[in-house]
Structure formats: structure tokens, C-alpha cells
Amino acid sequence: MPKTLYRVYVIELSKRVFTENTRFRNANPQFNGVLQCLYVGMTSKTPKERFLQHKTGYRNKKGHKLSSNIVEKYGNYLRPSLYNHIAPMTTRAEAIKMEETLALELRRQKYAVWYN
């Protein structure tokens, strides 16, 4: 059986998230309103499958919600140009670290970013 691969992905959010969501705004004091608002995540699915899970409020078999409220409400579309250069990873821990690294790098570039 093939080993699970993990990928990071980026979703562009509506800029309304910055004005309507206090936690998002407080997490992004560097944001100047010029670039986009983004969500960075990691998944063992394809980014497209994961985006659809977010938008539909997906719950697993045990009833746990696996989608982000921010993406469900404000998610517009995937931004592959911001993550396609990152190779799939073989461990979940590696993917979690890469998710944080990418999110912080995008914040440094003045995007407003949410990640878990």
C-alpha cells in the first residue's frame, strides 16, 4: 500500500474576514490591506478535496468537524502558485512544521494569514 503523503495548501479568503473576525485581525497586525487574506493548511488529501471539505462543513464518521469556520465562511479559492513549489511530505509532523513555516513566511511578505 502506498505511504500517505501530506501536502500544504493555501486558500484565498475574502477580505471581509479581516474586518469581521477579531481573532483573524489580531493575528495579523502587519497586514496593510494591499495583499490578500489567506488560510494555510496541510492535508493527506488533494488540496481540492480538502478545500471542498472546508466549504461544506465536513464532519468525520465520529461527528467531529474537520473544516475551518474561517474557510467555510470566507474561503474563495485555492492559490496553487503559493504552494505548488513545496514537495509532498511523508510525515504528518513534517507537514505541520511546513504549514507553520509557509504561513509565517507569507505573513512576513505582508499577507494576512490564518493557520492552525
XYZ file of N, CA and C in Angstrom:
348
model
N 0.848 -1.189 0.000
C 0.000 0.000 0.000
C 0.888 1.246 0.000
N 0.555 2.240 -0.820
C 1.406 3.435 -0.870
C 1.372 4.212 0.442
N 2.500 4.771 0.782
C 2.602 5.568 2.002
C 1.817 6.866 1.832
N 1.177 7.302 2.914
C 0.419 8.543 2.878
C 1.358 9.722 2.663
N 0.960 10.610 1.775
C 1.713 11.835 1.549
C 0.895 13.012 2.062
N 1.581 13.966 2.647
C 0.932 15.161 3.179
C 1.349 16.361 2.348
N 0.404 17.262 2.141
C 0.667 18.466 1.347
C 0.214 19.691 2.119
N 0.885 20.795 1.884
C 0.382 22.071 2.401
C -0.365 22.739 1.256
N -1.315 23.588 1.602
C -2.114 24.279 0.593
C -2.478 25.661 1.111
N -2.853 26.535 0.191
C -3.208 27.912 0.542
C -4.554 28.238 -0.097
N -5.448 28.813 0.705
C -6.766 29.238 0.225
C -6.855 30.748 0.386
N -7.298 31.415 -0.674
C -7.530 32.850 -0.560
C -8.883 33.075 0.104
N -8.886 33.989 1.067
C -10.098 34.330 1.807
C -10.621 35.689 1.361
N -11.901 35.897 1.543
C -12.481 37.214 1.296
C -11.860 38.202 2.281
N -11.608 39.428 1.849
C -11.031 40.429 2.755
C -11.999 40.801 3.879
N -13.259 40.414 3.750
C -14.230 40.642 4.834
C -13.779 39.983 6.136
N -13.003 38.892 6.027
C -12.541 38.200 7.228
C -11.745 39.149 8.118
N -10.999 40.072 7.502
C -10.168 40.989 8.286
C -11.023 41.977 9.081
N -12.101 42.443 8.498
C -12.955 43.411 9.202
C -13.953 42.742 10.128
N -14.374 41.514 9.790
C -15.426 40.852 10.564
C -14.922 39.917 11.656
N -13.679 39.449 11.582
C -13.193 38.449 12.529
C -12.053 39.038 13.378
N -12.354 39.306 14.640
C -11.386 39.931 15.544
C -10.135 39.080 15.739
N -10.304 37.775 15.907
C -9.135 36.901 16.118
C -8.212 36.930 14.896
N -8.800 36.915 13.700
C -8.001 36.981 12.476
C -7.256 38.316 12.408
N -7.959 39.396 12.688
C -7.345 40.735 12.647
C -6.215 40.838 13.671
N -6.442 40.353 14.882
C -5.420 40.420 15.936
C -4.192 39.570 15.614
N -4.377 38.499 14.845
C -3.254 37.627 14.474
C -2.408 38.220 13.356
N -2.901 39.310 12.737
C -2.222 39.867 11.568
C -2.018 41.383 11.667
N -1.308 41.843 12.711
C -1.104 43.288 12.858
C -0.263 43.889 11.730
N 0.502 43.061 11.011
C 1.368 43.539 9.925
C 0.590 43.818 8.646
N -0.674 43.405 8.568
C -1.442 43.495 7.326
C -1.774 44.944 6.991
N -1.464 45.338 5.741
C -1.708 46.727 5.334
C -2.872 46.867 4.353
N -3.584 45.766 4.068
C -4.753 45.820 3.203
C -4.452 45.714 1.723
N -3.166 45.649 1.347
C -2.805 45.605 -0.066
C -2.892 44.179 -0.616
N -2.243 43.226 0.044
C -2.254 41.839 -0.417
C -3.518 41.123 0.076
N -3.600 39.820 -0.175
C -4.798 39.061 0.155
C -4.762 38.488 1.574
N -5.938 38.061 2.007
C -6.083 37.292 3.241
C -6.038 35.818 2.837
N -5.279 35.017 3.591
C -5.045 33.625 3.220
C -5.258 32.677 4.393
N -5.536 31.420 4.063
C -5.562 30.335 5.035
C -4.532 29.320 4.565
N -3.664 28.870 5.465
C -2.678 27.838 5.138
C -3.020 26.598 5.937
N -3.077 25.455 5.252
C -3.377 24.196 5.924
C -2.512 23.084 5.393
N -2.678 21.907 5.988
C -1.982 20.724 5.474
C -2.972 19.570 5.470
N -2.773 18.624 4.551
C -3.733 17.550 4.371
C -3.081 16.309 3.791
N -3.733 15.175 3.984
C -3.303 13.941 3.312
C -4.157 13.724 2.053
N -5.095 14.603 1.813
C -5.931 14.550 0.611
C -5.343 15.484 -0.441
N -6.025 15.622 -1.565
C -5.570 16.630 -2.516
C -6.052 17.984 -1.984
N -5.357 19.069 -2.310
C -5.817 20.385 -1.863
C -7.267 20.672 -2.290
N -7.643 20.229 -3.491
C -9.004 20.456 -3.975
C -10.032 19.731 -3.096
N -9.764 18.459 -2.757
C -10.668 17.706 -1.874
C -10.787 18.393 -0.515
N -9.662 18.838 0.005
C -9.658 19.469 1.332
C -10.426 20.793 1.307
N -10.264 21.570 0.238
C -10.998 22.825 0.107
C -12.504 22.555 0.117
N -12.934 21.534 -0.615
C -14.364 21.193 -0.635
C -14.852 20.769 0.747
N -14.019 20.047 1.503
C -14.394 19.686 2.877
C -14.609 20.936 3.720
N -13.702 21.894 3.613
C -13.842 23.148 4.356
C -15.149 23.851 3.994
N -15.423 23.989 2.706
C -16.577 24.753 2.245
C -17.908 24.096 2.593
N -17.912 22.771 2.777
C -19.168 22.069 3.077
C -19.337 21.784 4.573
N -18.395 22.236 5.407
C -18.509 21.991 6.847
C -18.373 20.521 7.202
N -17.493 19.817 6.494
C -17.324 18.367 6.615
C -17.126 17.898 8.058
N -17.826 16.796 8.390
C -17.643 16.117 9.669
C -17.244 14.672 9.399
N -16.348 14.134 10.249
C -15.924 12.748 10.054
C -16.993 11.787 10.586
N -16.722 10.479 10.494
C -17.709 9.470 10.905
C -18.104 9.592 12.369
N -17.195 10.113 13.201
C -17.499 10.285 14.627
C -18.231 11.590 14.907
N -18.446 12.395 13.863
C -19.176 13.645 14.024
C -18.315 14.848 14.348
N -16.982 14.678 14.321
C -16.086 15.808 14.598
C -15.952 16.686 13.360
N -16.103 17.976 13.541
C -15.986 18.903 12.426
C -14.518 19.046 12.044
N -14.220 18.782 10.782
C -12.839 18.848 10.302
C -12.578 20.072 9.432
N -13.593 20.915 9.293
C -13.414 22.096 8.457
C -13.180 23.323 9.321
N -12.472 24.270 8.762
C -12.207 25.533 9.442
C -13.401 26.465 9.240
N -13.891 27.052 10.332
C -15.004 28.005 10.226
C -14.631 29.189 9.345
N -13.385 29.621 9.447
C -12.925 30.764 8.645
C -12.993 30.443 7.156
N -12.545 29.252 6.766
C -12.593 28.887 5.345
C -14.032 28.638 4.910
N -14.810 27.999 5.766
C -16.206 27.719 5.418
C -16.945 29.019 5.083
N -16.697 30.054 5.876
C -17.400 31.330 5.698
C -16.738 32.250 4.667
N -15.404 32.304 4.660
C -14.703 33.307 3.854
C -13.858 32.752 2.708
N -13.715 31.432 2.608
C -12.842 30.848 1.589
C -13.341 31.090 0.179
N -12.456 31.574 -0.691
C -12.828 31.838 -2.087
C -12.320 30.755 -3.029
N -11.010 30.494 -3.018
C -10.435 29.503 -3.925
C -9.004 29.188 -3.504
N -8.492 28.091 -4.073
C -7.107 27.690 -3.817
C -6.152 28.624 -4.547
N -4.955 28.798 -3.956
C -3.901 29.615 -4.567
C -2.668 28.734 -4.817
N -2.732 27.843 -5.829
C -1.621 26.903 -6.058
C -0.277 27.569 -6.288
N -0.258 28.783 -6.817
C 1.035 29.445 -7.067
C 1.795 29.702 -5.773
N 1.092 29.681 -4.639
C 1.748 29.922 -3.350
C 2.209 28.629 -2.658
N 1.820 27.456 -3.206
C 2.237 26.202 -2.549
C 2.730 25.108 -3.490
N 2.550 25.247 -4.793
C 2.950 24.171 -5.721
C 4.442 23.858 -5.698
N 5.263 24.808 -5.250
C 6.705 24.587 -5.209
C 7.127 23.700 -4.031
N 6.192 23.390 -3.130
C 6.516 22.593 -1.943
C 6.182 21.126 -2.212
N 7.187 20.277 -2.118
C 7.005 18.845 -2.393
C 6.157 18.192 -1.300
N 5.375 17.152 -1.660
C 4.638 16.408 -0.635
C 5.597 15.823 0.398
N 5.112 15.702 1.636
C 5.935 15.199 2.737
C 5.428 13.832 3.188
N 6.315 13.052 3.797
C 5.936 11.686 4.183
C 5.436 11.585 5.617
N 5.659 12.610 6.446
C 5.173 12.528 7.822
C 4.266 13.710 8.140
N 3.307 13.450 9.006
C 2.377 14.488 9.447
C 3.120 15.615 10.165
N 4.093 15.232 11.005
C 4.870 16.226 11.765
C 5.616 17.171 10.826
N 6.181 16.623 9.769
C 6.900 17.417 8.771
C 5.927 18.413 8.103
N 4.728 17.938 7.787
C 3.724 18.783 7.131
C 3.233 19.893 8.062
N 3.053 19.585 9.338
C 2.624 20.591 10.314
C 3.680 21.692 10.416
N 4.939 21.288 10.459
C 6.041 22.259 10.525
C 6.078 23.118 9.255
N 5.897 22.495 8.098
C 5.922 23.232 6.830
C 4.735 24.187 6.740
N 3.574 23.777 7.253
C 2.387 24.647 7.280
C 2.705 25.930 8.040
N 3.314 25.789 9.215
C 3.670 26.954 10.023
C 4.732 27.802 9.317
N 5.748 27.160 8.768
C 6.823 27.873 8.074
C 6.261 28.703 6.918
N 5.389 28.085 6.109
C 4.806 28.803 4.969
C 3.917 29.948 5.447
N 3.101 29.699 6.466
C 2.206 30.739 6.988
C 3.004 31.943 7.484
N 4.065 31.695 8.236
C 4.863 32.796 8.767
C 5.618 33.535 7.660
N 6.066 32.801 6.642
C 6.738 33.436 5.506
C 5.757 34.343 4.752
N 4.523 33.882 4.556
C 3.523 34.708 3.863
C 3.166 35.937 4.695
N 3.104 35.782 6.015
C 2.869 36.944 6.885
C 4.015 37.950 6.755
N 5.238 37.430 6.694
C 6.402 38.302 6.558
C 6.318 39.108 5.260
N 5.689 38.518 4.237
C 5.507 39.204 2.955
C 4.289 40.147 2.979
N 3.659 40.293 4.141
C 2.538 41.227 4.366
C 1.162 40.701 3.955
N 1.046 39.383 3.734
C -0.283 38.797 3.596
C -0.887 38.693 4.994
N -2.210 38.634 5.079
C -2.870 38.308 6.336
C -3.148 36.815 6.291
N -2.651 36.051 7.288
C -2.689 34.591 7.201
C -3.287 33.977 8.458
N -4.113 32.945 8.251
C -4.631 32.134 9.349
C -4.155 30.714 9.134
N -3.671 30.080 10.200
C -3.296 28.662 10.169
C -3.507 28.106 11.556
N -3.600 26.771 11.646
C -3.848 26.139 12.953
C -2.573 25.580 13.526
